[in-house]
Coordinates of C-alpha atoms in Angstrom, one line a residue:
M8 CA 0.0 0.0 0.0
S9 CA 1.1 3.6 -0.5
Y10 CA -0.2 7.2 -0.1
T11 CA 0.2 10.2 -2.4
F12 CA 2.2 13.3 -1.6
K13 CA 1.6 16.3 -3.9
G14 CA 3.1 19.7 -4.0
N15 CA 3.9 22.8 -6.0
L16 CA 7.0 24.9 -6.2
R17 CA 7.5 28.6 -7.1
G18 CA 10.2 31.2 -6.7
Q19 CA 9.4 34.7 -5.5
I20 CA 11.1 37.6 -7.4
C21 CA 9.0 40.5 -6.1
E22 CA 6.0 41.0 -3.8
D23 CA 3.7 40.4 -6.8
C24 CA 6.0 38.5 -9.2
Y25 CA 6.6 34.8 -9.0
E26 CA 7.9 32.2 -11.4
T27 CA 7.0 28.5 -11.8
L28 CA 9.9 26.1 -11.1
F29 CA 9.8 23.4 -13.7
G30 CA 12.3 20.7 -14.4
I31 CA 13.5 20.8 -10.8
E32 CA 14.3 17.6 -8.9
V33 CA 12.4 17.2 -5.6
V34 CA 14.1 14.8 -3.2
L35 CA 12.7 13.2 -0.1
Y36 CA 15.1 12.2 2.7
L37 CA 14.5 10.8 6.2
P38 CA 15.2 13.6 8.6
W39 CA 18.8 14.4 9.1
R40 CA 18.1 16.6 12.1
R41 CA 15.1 16.1 14.4
G42 CA 12.9 18.9 15.7
N43 CA 12.6 20.9 12.5
E44 CA 9.3 19.4 11.3
T45 CA 6.7 21.8 9.9
N46 CA 3.5 21.8 7.8
E47 CA 4.0 25.4 7.0
Q48 CA 2.5 26.7 3.7
A49 CA 3.9 30.3 4.1
P50 CA 6.6 31.5 1.7
Y51 CA 9.3 31.8 4.4
G52 CA 10.6 28.4 5.7
K53 CA 12.6 28.6 8.9
D54 CA 15.2 26.0 7.8
I55 CA 15.9 26.8 4.2
R56 CA 19.6 26.6 3.3
I57 CA 22.1 25.7 0.6
V58 CA 23.1 22.0 1.0
T59 CA 26.9 21.6 0.7
A60 CA 28.4 18.6 -1.2
E61 CA 29.7 17.3 2.2
E62 CA 26.2 17.4 3.7
A63 CA 24.6 15.8 0.6
N64 CA 27.2 12.9 0.8
K65 CA 26.4 12.3 4.5
R66 CA 22.7 12.1 3.8
K67 CA 22.9 9.5 1.0
D68 CA 21.7 6.7 3.3
L69 CA 18.6 8.7 4.2
F70 CA 17.4 9.0 0.6
V71 CA 13.8 7.9 0.1
A72 CA 12.6 9.1 -3.4
K73 CA 12.8 11.8 -6.0
T74 CA 10.7 13.2 -8.8
T75 CA 10.7 16.2 -11.2
T76 CA 8.4 19.2 -11.3
D77 CA 6.2 19.6 -14.4
A78 CA 5.7 22.7 -16.5
N79 CA 3.4 24.1 -13.8
G80 CA 5.8 23.4 -10.9
N81 CA 3.7 20.5 -9.7
F82 CA 5.2 17.3 -8.3
E83 CA 3.8 14.0 -6.9
F84 CA 5.2 11.1 -4.9
S85 CA 3.8 7.7 -4.2
I86 CA 5.1 6.9 -0.7
D87 CA 5.2 3.4 0.8
D88 CA 2.9 2.9 3.8
K89 CA 5.9 1.9 5.9
Y90 CA 6.7 5.6 6.0
Q91 CA 3.2 6.4 7.3
E92 CA 4.5 7.9 10.6
Y93 CA 7.6 9.5 9.2
S94 CA 8.5 13.1 8.4
F95 CA 10.7 13.9 5.5
D96 CA 13.4 16.4 4.6
I97 CA 12.4 18.0 1.3
D98 CA 15.3 19.2 -0.9
V99 CA 15.3 20.5 -4.4
I100 CA 18.2 20.1 -6.9
I101 CA 18.3 23.1 -9.3
P102 CA 20.1 22.5 -12.6
T103 CA 19.1 26.0 -14.0
V104 CA 16.6 28.7 -13.4
P105 CA 13.8 30.0 -15.7
F106 CA 14.9 32.2 -18.5
A107 CA 18.6 31.9 -17.6
K108 CA 20.7 33.2 -20.5
K109 CA 23.7 31.0 -19.7
R110 CA 23.6 27.2 -20.5
D111 CA 27.2 26.6 -19.4
K112 CA 27.7 22.9 -18.7
S113 CA 30.3 23.8 -16.1
I114 CA 27.6 25.4 -13.9
R115 CA 26.9 22.8 -11.1
P116 CA 23.3 22.2 -9.9
V117 CA 22.4 23.8 -6.6
Q118 CA 20.9 21.7 -3.9
L119 CA 18.6 23.6 -1.5
H120 CA 16.9 22.2 1.6
L121 CA 13.4 23.7 2.0
A122 CA 11.8 22.2 5.1
T123 CA 11.0 19.0 7.1
V124 CA 7.3 18.1 6.8
Y125 CA 4.8 15.4 7.6
P126 CA 3.3 14.9 4.1
Q127 CA 0.6 12.5 5.3
Q128 CA -1.0 15.5 7.1
L129 CA -1.2 17.7 3.9
D130 CA -3.6 17.6 1.0
I131 CA -1.0 19.5 -1.1
W132 CA 2.3 21.2 -0.1
N133 CA 2.6 24.6 -1.8
Y134 CA 6.0 26.2 -1.3
V135 CA 7.4 29.5 -2.4
I136 CA 11.1 30.0 -2.2
P137 CA 11.4 33.5 -0.7
F138 CA 12.8 36.3 -2.9
K139 CA 15.9 36.9 -0.8
V140 CA 16.9 33.3 -1.2
W141 CA 15.6 32.8 -4.8
C142 CA 17.1 35.9 -6.2
N143 CA 20.5 35.1 -4.7
I144 CA 20.4 31.6 -6.2
R145 CA 19.4 33.0 -9.6
G146 CA 22.1 35.6 -9.7
K147 CA 25.0 34.2 -7.8
Y148 CA 24.9 30.6 -9.2
F149 CA 23.3 31.1 -12.6
D150 CA 24.1 34.7 -13.5
A151 CA 20.4 35.2 -14.1
W152 CA 19.2 38.8 -13.5
V153 CA 15.6 39.9 -13.8
I154 CA 13.4 42.9 -13.8
C155 CA 9.7 42.6 -12.8
G156 CA 7.5 45.6 -13.2
Q157 CA 4.2 47.2 -13.8
L158 CA 3.2 50.1 -16.0
Y159 CA 0.1 52.1 -15.1
N160 CA -1.6 55.5 -15.5
C161 CA -0.6 58.1 -12.9
E162 CA -4.1 59.6 -12.5
T163 CA -6.4 56.6 -12.7
N164 CA -3.9 53.8 -11.6
K165 CA -5.3 51.8 -14.5
P166 CA -2.7 49.3 -15.9
I167 CA -1.5 49.9 -19.4
E168 CA -1.5 46.9 -21.7
G169 CA 0.5 46.3 -24.9
A170 CA 3.3 48.9 -24.2
T171 CA 6.9 48.1 -25.0
V172 CA 9.2 48.7 -22.0
T173 CA 12.9 48.8 -22.5
A174 CA 15.5 48.7 -19.7
W175 CA 18.8 50.5 -20.0
D176 CA 22.0 50.4 -18.0
A177 CA 23.6 53.9 -17.6
D178 CA 27.3 53.6 -18.3
F179 CA 30.3 55.9 -18.5
I180 CA 30.5 55.8 -22.3
T181 CA 27.7 53.8 -24.0
D182 CA 24.5 52.8 -22.2
D183 CA 23.6 49.1 -22.5
N184 CA 20.2 47.8 -23.6
L185 CA 19.2 45.2 -21.1
G186 CA 16.1 44.1 -23.0
S187 CA 12.5 44.9 -23.8
A188 CA 9.2 43.4 -23.0
T189 CA 5.5 44.0 -23.7
T190 CA 3.1 44.7 -20.8
D191 CA 0.2 42.3 -20.3
S192 CA -3.4 43.0 -19.4
N193 CA -2.4 43.9 -15.9
G194 CA 0.4 46.2 -17.0
H195 CA 3.1 43.7 -15.9
F196 CA 6.3 43.1 -17.7
R197 CA 9.4 41.0 -17.2
I198 CA 13.0 41.5 -18.6
D199 CA 15.7 38.8 -18.2
Y200 CA 19.4 39.4 -18.8
D201 CA 22.8 38.4 -17.6
S202 CA 25.9 40.3 -16.4
L203 CA 27.5 40.3 -19.8
T204 CA 24.6 42.4 -21.1
F205 CA 25.5 45.3 -18.8
K206 CA 29.3 44.8 -18.6
K207 CA 29.9 45.5 -22.3
T208 CA 32.6 48.1 -23.1
F209 CA 34.2 49.3 -26.3
L210 CA 36.8 46.6 -25.6
S211 CA 34.2 43.8 -25.4
P212 CA 34.3 40.8 -25.7
W213 CA 37.9 41.0 -24.4
I214 CA 37.2 43.3 -21.4
N215 CA 33.8 43.3 -19.8
V216 CA 33.1 45.5 -16.7
E217 CA 30.3 47.5 -15.3
T218 CA 31.0 51.3 -15.0
D219 CA 28.9 54.0 -13.4
P220 CA 28.1 57.1 -15.5
G221 CA 30.0 60.3 -14.8
L222 CA 33.2 61.0 -12.9
P223 CA 35.0 59.8 -10.9
L224 CA 34.8 56.5 -12.8
R225 CA 33.5 53.8 -10.5
F226 CA 33.3 50.0 -11.1
Q227 CA 30.2 48.4 -9.5
N228 CA 28.7 45.0 -9.5
G229 CA 25.2 45.8 -10.6
P230 CA 23.7 47.9 -13.4
D231 CA 22.3 51.5 -13.1
V232 CA 18.8 50.9 -14.6
Y233 CA 16.4 53.4 -16.2
F234 CA 13.4 52.8 -18.5
K235 CA 11.7 53.9 -21.7
A236 CA 8.2 52.8 -22.7
T237 CA 6.2 53.4 -25.8
L238 CA 2.8 52.5 -27.2
A239 CA 1.8 53.1 -30.8
G240 CA 4.8 55.5 -31.2
E241 CA 3.7 57.5 -28.1
K242 CA 6.3 58.0 -25.3
L243 CA 4.8 56.7 -22.0
V244 CA 7.9 56.7 -19.9
D245 CA 11.1 58.6 -20.9
E246 CA 13.6 58.3 -18.1
T247 CA 17.2 59.3 -18.5
K248 CA 20.5 58.5 -16.8
A249 CA 19.6 61.0 -14.1
D250 CA 16.7 58.7 -13.1
A251 CA 18.8 55.5 -13.0
R252 CA 18.4 53.2 -10.0
K253 CA 22.0 52.7 -8.8
N254 CA 23.8 49.4 -8.7
V255 CA 20.7 47.2 -8.6
D256 CA 20.6 43.6 -7.3
Y257 CA 19.9 40.4 -9.1
C258 CA 16.1 41.1 -8.9
L259 CA 14.7 44.6 -9.6
C260 CA 11.0 45.4 -8.8
V261 CA 9.6 48.6 -10.3
K262 CA 6.4 50.5 -10.7
L263 CA 6.3 52.8 -13.7
C264 CA 3.7 55.6 -14.0
S265 CA 2.7 57.3 -17.2
E266 CA 0.5 60.4 -17.8
I267 CA -0.7 58.7 -20.9
N268 CA -3.6 56.2 -20.6
V269 CA -5.3 53.5 -22.6
I270 CA -9.1 53.8 -22.2
D271 CA -12.2 52.2 -23.4
E272 CA -15.0 54.2 -25.1
N273 CA -17.3 53.4 -22.1
D274 CA -14.8 54.1 -19.4
T275 CA -15.8 56.8 -16.9
F276 CA -13.5 58.7 -14.6
D277 CA -13.0 62.2 -13.3
S278 CA -11.9 64.8 -15.9
A279 CA -9.0 67.0 -15.1
W280 CA -6.8 69.6 -16.6
T281 CA -3.4 68.8 -15.0
G282 CA -0.6 70.6 -16.7
F283 CA 1.2 72.4 -19.5
G284 CA 3.0 69.8 -21.6
D285 CA 4.9 67.4 -19.3
S286 CA 7.0 70.0 -17.5
F287 CA 4.5 72.1 -15.4
S288 CA 1.4 71.4 -13.4
A289 CA -1.7 73.5 -13.8
S290 CA -1.7 74.3 -10.1
F291 CA -0.4 77.0 -7.7
G292 CA 2.0 75.5 -5.1
T293 CA 5.5 74.9 -3.9
G294 CA 6.4 71.9 -6.1
V295 CA 9.1 72.1 -8.7
Q296 CA 6.5 71.9 -11.5
D297 CA 3.9 74.3 -9.9
F298 CA 3.2 78.0 -10.7
D299 CA 4.0 80.6 -8.1
A300 CA 1.7 83.4 -7.1
D301 CA 3.0 85.8 -9.8
G302 CA 2.4 83.3 -12.6
Y303 CA 5.9 81.9 -13.2
A304 CA 6.2 78.2 -14.1
G305 CA 8.3 75.8 -12.1
A306 CA 11.3 76.1 -9.9
N307 CA 13.3 78.0 -12.7
K308 CA 10.5 80.6 -13.0
N309 CA 9.9 79.8 -16.7
V310 CA 7.5 81.7 -18.9
L311 CA 5.3 80.0 -21.5
Y312 CA 5.8 80.7 -25.3
S313 CA 4.9 79.3 -28.7
T314 CA 2.4 76.4 -28.9
V315 CA 1.7 74.8 -25.5
A316 CA -0.2 71.5 -24.9
L317 CA -2.8 71.8 -22.2
T318 CA -2.7 68.3 -20.8
G319 CA -4.9 66.2 -18.6
Q320 CA -7.7 63.6 -19.0
A321 CA -11.3 63.4 -20.0
P322 CA -13.5 60.3 -20.7
L323 CA -15.5 60.0 -23.9
K324 CA -18.7 59.5 -21.9
A325 CA -20.3 60.5 -18.6
T326 CA -21.8 57.9 -16.3
S327 CA -25.1 58.8 -17.9
G328 CA -23.8 57.6 -21.2
N329 CA -23.9 61.2 -22.7
R330 CA -20.9 62.6 -24.5
I331 CA -18.3 64.6 -22.6
K332 CA -17.2 67.9 -23.9
Y333 CA -14.6 70.4 -22.6
R334 CA -13.3 73.9 -23.3
F335 CA -10.7 76.4 -22.2
L336 CA -11.5 80.1 -21.6
I337 CA -8.9 82.9 -21.2
S338 CA -9.0 86.2 -19.3
D339 CA -6.7 89.2 -19.8
V340 CA -7.6 90.1 -16.2
T341 CA -5.6 88.1 -13.6
T342 CA -5.3 87.7 -9.9
P343 CA -2.4 86.2 -7.9
N344 CA -2.4 82.4 -7.9
G345 CA -3.7 81.1 -4.6
T346 CA -6.3 83.9 -4.3
A347 CA -9.9 84.3 -5.6
S348 CA -10.1 83.9 -9.4
P349 CA -11.0 86.7 -11.8
A350 CA -14.8 87.3 -12.3
D351 CA -16.5 85.1 -14.9
A352 CA -17.2 88.1 -17.1
N353 CA -13.5 88.6 -17.8
F354 CA -13.1 85.2 -19.5
T355 CA -14.0 86.6 -22.9
K356 CA -11.5 84.6 -25.1
I357 CA -12.2 80.9 -25.9
I358 CA -9.9 78.4 -27.6
G359 CA -11.7 77.3 -30.8
V360 CA -13.7 80.5 -30.9
T361 CA -11.3 83.4 -30.6
P362 CA -9.3 83.4 -33.9
G363 CA -5.7 82.2 -33.6
L364 CA -5.8 80.6 -30.2
F365 CA -6.4 77.0 -31.4
A366 CA -3.5 74.9 -32.6
A367 CA -4.1 71.5 -34.1
S368 CA -2.4 68.6 -32.2
I369 CA -2.7 64.8 -31.6
V370 CA -5.2 64.3 -28.8
I371 CA -5.9 60.6 -29.2
K372 CA -4.3 57.7 -31.0
L373 CA -6.3 54.6 -32.1
D374 CA -4.2 51.4 -32.1
K375 CA -5.7 48.3 -33.7
K376 CA -6.2 45.5 -31.1
V377 CA -5.3 42.9 -33.8
P378 CA -2.8 44.4 -36.2
T379 CA -3.4 43.8 -39.9
G380 CA -0.5 45.7 -41.3
T381 CA -2.8 48.4 -42.8
L382 CA -3.8 51.6 -40.9
D383 CA -3.0 49.9 -37.6
T384 CA -2.4 53.2 -35.8
L385 CA -4.5 56.3 -36.5
P386 CA -3.6 59.7 -35.0
V387 CA -6.6 61.7 -34.0
I388 CA -5.7 65.3 -34.7
S389 CA -7.9 68.0 -33.3
N390 CA -9.7 70.2 -35.9
Q391 CA -11.7 73.4 -35.9
A392 CA -14.7 71.2 -36.9
D393 CA -14.6 69.5 -33.5
F394 CA -15.6 72.8 -31.7
D395 CA -19.1 74.2 -31.4
V396 CA -19.8 77.9 -31.4
E397 CA -19.2 78.2 -27.7
G398 CA -15.8 76.5 -27.9
W399 CA -16.9 73.1 -26.5
F400 CA -14.5 70.5 -27.9
D401 CA -16.0 67.1 -28.8
V402 CA -13.2 64.4 -28.8
T403 CA -15.7 61.7 -29.9
N404 CA -16.4 63.8 -33.0
A405 CA -12.7 63.9 -33.6
I406 CA -12.4 60.1 -33.3
E407 CA -15.4 59.4 -35.6
R408 CA -14.1 61.9 -38.2
T409 CA -10.7 60.2 -38.1
L410 CA -12.3 56.7 -38.6
T411 CA -14.5 57.8 -41.5
N412 CA -11.6 59.7 -43.2
N413 CA -9.6 56.5 -43.1
G414 CA -12.3 54.3 -44.6
Y415 CA -13.7 52.9 -41.3
A416 CA -17.2 53.0 -40.0
T417 CA -17.7 54.8 -36.7
S418 CA -18.8 51.4 -35.2
D419 CA -15.3 50.1 -36.0
L420 CA -14.0 52.0 -32.9
S421 CA -14.4 48.7 -31.0
L422 CA -11.5 47.3 -33.1
F423 CA -9.0 49.8 -31.6
K424 CA -7.4 50.6 -28.3
I425 CA -7.9 54.3 -27.5
I426 CA -4.6 55.8 -26.4
D427 CA -5.1 59.1 -24.5
T428 CA -2.0 61.1 -25.4
D429 CA -2.5 63.4 -22.4
T430 CA -3.1 66.5 -24.7
L431 CA -6.6 68.0 -24.2
I432 CA -6.1 71.0 -26.5
S433 CA -3.0 73.0 -27.7
L434 CA -2.9 76.8 -27.3
N435 CA -1.0 79.2 -29.6
T436 CA 0.3 81.7 -27.0
A437 CA 1.5 84.0 -29.8
S438 CA -2.1 85.0 -30.4
L439 CA -2.3 86.3 -26.8
T440 CA 0.9 88.2 -26.4
S441 CA 1.3 91.6 -28.1
Q442 CA 4.5 93.3 -26.8
P443 CA 6.8 94.5 -29.6
N444 CA 10.4 93.5 -29.8
V445 CA 13.0 96.1 -28.7
P446 CA 14.3 98.3 -31.5
D447 CA 17.7 97.7 -33.0
T448 CA 20.4 99.2 -30.7
P449 CA 24.1 99.7 -31.4
A450 CA 26.5 97.3 -29.6
G451 CA 27.4 98.4 -26.1
V452 CA 24.3 100.7 -25.7
A453 CA 21.8 99.7 -23.1
I454 CA 18.1 99.2 -24.1
N455 CA 16.1 102.4 -23.3
P456 CA 13.9 101.6 -20.3
A457 CA 11.0 103.1 -22.3
N458 CA 11.4 100.2 -24.8
H459 CA 11.6 97.5 -22.2
I460 CA 9.1 94.6 -22.8
Q461 CA 6.3 94.6 -20.3
I462 CA 5.0 91.5 -18.5
E463 CA 1.9 89.9 -20.0
K464 CA -0.3 87.6 -17.8
F465 CA -3.4 85.6 -18.5
A466 CA -5.9 83.5 -16.5
I467 CA -6.9 80.1 -17.9
R468 CA -10.1 78.3 -17.0
F469 CA -11.0 74.7 -17.8
Q470 CA -14.6 73.5 -18.0
I471 CA -16.2 70.1 -18.4
G472 CA -19.7 69.6 -19.9
E473 CA -22.1 66.8 -20.6
L474 CA -24.0 66.9 -23.9
L475 CA -27.7 66.4 -23.1
S476 CA -30.3 64.9 -25.3
N477 CA -31.8 68.3 -26.1
G478 CA -28.4 69.5 -27.5
T479 CA -27.5 71.8 -24.6
I480 CA -24.4 71.5 -22.4
S481 CA -24.6 70.8 -18.7
I482 CA -21.5 72.2 -17.1
Q483 CA -20.0 70.1 -14.4
P484 CA -18.5 72.6 -11.9
T485 CA -16.8 70.0 -9.7
N486 CA -14.5 69.1 -12.6
G487 CA -13.5 72.7 -13.5
K488 CA -10.3 74.4 -12.8
T489 CA -8.8 78.0 -13.0
L490 CA -5.2 79.1 -12.9
N491 CA -5.3 82.8 -12.1
S492 CA -2.0 83.9 -13.5
V493 CA 0.2 82.5 -16.3
I494 CA 3.0 84.7 -17.7
M495 CA 3.5 84.4 -21.5
N496 CA 6.0 85.9 -23.8
N497 CA 7.0 85.5 -27.5
N498 CA 9.6 88.2 -27.9
S499 CA 13.0 87.6 -29.4
L500 CA 16.1 87.8 -27.3
F501 CA 18.2 90.9 -28.3
M502 CA 22.0 90.5 -28.4
I503 CA 24.6 92.3 -30.4
L504 CA 28.4 92.2 -30.3
A505 CA 31.3 94.3 -31.8
I506 CA 35.0 94.8 -31.3
K507 CA 35.8 98.5 -30.6
E508 CA 39.2 98.5 -32.3
L509 CA 37.8 97.0 -35.5
E510 CA 35.0 99.6 -35.6
E511 CA 37.7 102.3 -35.3
T512 CA 39.6 100.9 -38.3
T513 CA 38.5 99.2 -41.6
L514 CA 37.0 96.2 -39.8
C515 CA 39.6 94.1 -41.6
S516 CA 42.8 95.5 -40.2
P517 CA 45.0 93.5 -37.7
I518 CA 44.7 94.9 -34.2
S519 CA 47.0 94.9 -31.2
G520 CA 47.3 96.0 -27.7
T521 CA 44.3 96.0 -25.4
V522 CA 41.2 94.8 -27.2
H523 CA 37.7 95.9 -26.1
A524 CA 34.4 94.2 -26.6
K525 CA 31.1 96.1 -27.1
Y526 CA 28.0 94.1 -26.3
T527 CA 24.3 94.4 -25.5
V528 CA 22.1 91.6 -24.2
Y529 CA 18.4 92.0 -23.2
H530 CA 15.3 89.9 -22.6
P531 CA 12.7 90.4 -19.8
Y532 CA 13.1 86.7 -18.9
L533 CA 16.9 86.3 -19.3
Q534 CA 18.3 83.1 -17.8
S535 CA 22.0 83.3 -18.8
F536 CA 24.6 85.0 -21.0
R537 CA 28.3 84.7 -21.5
L538 CA 31.3 85.7 -23.7
N539 CA 34.0 83.3 -24.8
L540 CA 37.3 84.0 -26.6
N541 CA 39.4 81.5 -28.5
N542 CA 42.0 81.5 -31.2
N543 CA 42.6 79.0 -34.0
S544 CA 45.2 77.0 -32.1
L545 CA 43.0 77.0 -29.0
S546 CA 46.0 78.0 -26.9
V547 CA 43.5 80.7 -25.8
N548 CA 40.0 79.4 -25.0
R549 CA 38.4 81.1 -22.0
G550 CA 35.4 82.9 -20.8
I551 CA 35.3 86.7 -20.5
N552 CA 34.1 88.2 -17.2
D553 CA 32.3 91.5 -16.8
A554 CA 31.6 91.3 -13.0
P555 CA 29.1 91.5 -11.5
F556 CA 26.9 91.2 -14.6
M557 CA 28.5 88.5 -16.7
P558 CA 28.7 85.5 -16.8
L559 CA 25.1 85.1 -15.7
S560 CA 23.6 81.7 -15.1
A561 CA 20.4 80.1 -13.6
N562 CA 19.0 83.6 -13.2
T563 CA 15.4 83.9 -11.8
D564 CA 15.7 87.6 -10.7
P565 CA 13.2 89.6 -12.8
T566 CA 15.3 92.7 -12.4
K567 CA 18.3 91.1 -14.2
T568 CA 17.2 91.5 -17.8
G569 CA 20.6 91.9 -19.4
H570 CA 23.6 94.3 -19.6
A571 CA 25.5 96.5 -22.0
N572 CA 29.2 97.6 -22.1
L573 CA 30.9 99.9 -24.6
S574 CA 34.4 99.0 -23.7
L575 CA 35.1 95.7 -22.0
P576 CA 38.8 94.7 -22.1
I577 CA 39.2 91.1 -23.2
N578 CA 43.0 90.7 -22.8
N579 CA 44.1 88.5 -19.9
P580 CA 47.0 90.0 -18.0
P581 CA 49.7 88.8 -18.1
A582 CA 49.0 89.0 -21.8
D583 CA 48.1 85.5 -23.2
M584 CA 47.1 86.7 -26.7
E585 CA 49.7 85.6 -29.3
K586 CA 49.7 86.5 -33.0
C587 CA 46.7 84.6 -34.3
T588 CA 43.1 84.8 -35.6
Y589 CA 40.6 85.0 -32.7
A590 CA 36.8 84.5 -32.3
L591 CA 34.8 86.3 -29.7
K592 CA 31.4 84.6 -29.2
L593 CA 28.3 85.8 -27.3
Y594 CA 25.7 83.3 -26.1
A595 CA 22.4 83.8 -24.2
Q596 CA 19.3 81.9 -23.1
T597 CA 15.9 82.9 -22.0
R598 CA 13.5 81.2 -19.6
L599 CA 10.9 80.7 -22.3
H600 CA 9.4 77.2 -22.3
N601 CA 6.6 75.5 -24.3
G602 CA 5.8 72.9 -21.6
R603 CA 7.9 70.3 -23.4
N604 CA 11.2 72.0 -23.9
Q605 CA 12.9 75.2 -22.9
Q606 CA 13.9 77.5 -25.7
S607 CA 17.4 76.7 -26.9
Q608 CA 20.4 78.7 -26.2
V609 CA 20.8 81.5 -28.7
G610 CA 24.2 82.1 -30.4
P611 CA 26.9 82.5 -30.9
V612 CA 26.9 86.0 -32.2
E613 CA 30.5 86.1 -33.3
Q614 CA 33.2 88.6 -34.1
L615 CA 36.5 87.5 -35.8
F616 CA 39.7 89.5 -35.7
F617 CA 43.4 89.1 -36.3
Y618 CA 45.6 90.0 -33.4
D619 CA 49.2 91.2 -34.2
I620 CA 51.9 91.7 -31.6

C-alpha cells in the first residue's frame, strides 16, 4: 500500500512577481536533524539553506525518493505505507533557473533544503522560495538577472496593456540595452538578462566590466537601470541617466507611472486639466512643477511661449452615457495664484472660438487591437470642426471623423485601443501676447527703459460639460479648474556684439594692444549669458568676465534682464594673446518654455579679428 504526496514549487522575485519552477528535482530524505518538522504553507521556511556537497554525501543513506516538477511546478510522490508515521526532509536540486541566458555545462546544480514536513497530514504542499533566497540563487549561481515591473496611468492607476518597455543600464561611455518586454493586461512586464549584457565596453568581448556614468569613474557589481516605454509610437515613460536606479541587485522590482492612458470608449473617470506639456502642473504651489503666485512656471520661473499643450484627461462619456465635452476660456484680467479667481465676465476669449488661439495637435491615438499591417495606428488630430460655437471640444467627434476619413465605420472603434496622449487642446500663445520686440540698438548701448518689454499675464479656465439629449451642455462645476496667473512671452532675445578697435579701423585690419568688446544683451526673462574668446590653435580658449553682470547663469531675478558695455577689455594679464586669428562669441538663453522643452540657447553672435603683436 502507498499514499500520495503532492506539491507545487514557485520562486518569488517580487511581492507580486513569482515564477514557476519546472524541471526541478524534488528529493525526499528521512530527517537528518530532528525537531525541524513543519506543515508550513507560508513562503518563508525557517530551515531553508544551501546544501553543501559534504552534507549531501552524508545524507545518501537517508534518501527515500525523488521526482521532477512539471511545467506548472507540480510534483507528486507515491510513498510506501511503511513511512506512514515518518516526516521527510524536502530538498530541491536546481540545474538551472527559468529564462537563464547561460547554459554553461560547467555550472553545477544547486541543492537547496526547503523544510521538514509530515506529508501525510497535507492535501498539497505549496512552497514559495522567498525572494531573498531565490534571487540570490538566480544571480549568484546562474548569473540570471531579472526585472519585474508594472506600468500604469498616474491619475487613474489603471494598468497599461500592450506597451513596449525597454530597460537601459547607464554607463560611462555607452549605455547598455538590457532588453525589452510587452506589458500584459495587468500592465506587468518582465525582462531577463545576464551580467555580460551590462558589462559591455568598447573593448568587449575581451574586457567586460560595469562602469557608473559620470566622474569619478567607479566600477560596480550591478547595473544602473532606467526605463523607456512606448505604445503606438507614443512615449509613455522617458527616463534618463539621471533617473537610474543605482547598482541594482539580481532582482529589480519597479512601478512605472505614465501620464498617458489607454481607455475604453465606455470608461468613466474624473476629468482633469493637470498641466502644460509634461513640464508644469496647472496648479499653484511649492512643487518644482507648480506655478508661483505671480504666474511663473516651475522652480526655474519659466515663462510660456509658442504652442503649448494643455494636458490632462477626460473620458468620452459621462456615467449617464452622454458625450463629454470640454473647453478652455482665457481672461486678460488676472489675480495672484492662490487667491480668488477673476470674475466670470473677464473670460472673454475661448480656444476654438477666438481666432488664432487654437493649434491642431494629436489628442488621441487609435491602435488596432489585432494588427493587420494596414492603418494599424491612426492619430486623431484636433480640428476646428470639433468645436461648437461656444468652444466646446468634442473628442468623440474627432475620433469618428478620423475613422471615416480612413475608410472605417464609426462602429469600428471597437477594433481599436484608445490611447489618451494626455493632450486635451493645444494653445497658440503668440495670439495672446502683443508686446513688440525692442528696436535695434548699437552694440554696447543699453536698451532704453521706455522700450523694455512689459509683463503679460493671463488667466486660464477649464470647464467640463455633458451633452444632453436636447443639445444643450450641462457644465460640471466640480471638474472645472482655473489658474489665475500665467505669464507668457513671445519676444526675441536681443543681443549684439562688436570689437571696438575693429570699428575704429577698416573692420579688416589687424589689431594689437588691449582689445575691447562692445555688447548688449536684453530679454525680460533672461536666464543666462556669457562671452567666450578662442584662437585658431585653442591656446586661448576662455570665458570673459564682466563682473558682476557676466557671466550670468540660472537667473530667476526679474530685475536682471541683461547688460551693455561699450568698452570691455578682453586681454588676460599677463597677456596671453599671441599673434593669431581670434573669435569672440556671445551666447544667451531665456526662460521661455513650451511645456515640453525650454527655448534653446541663442548664439553664438560672433566677431572675428586678427591680433598682431
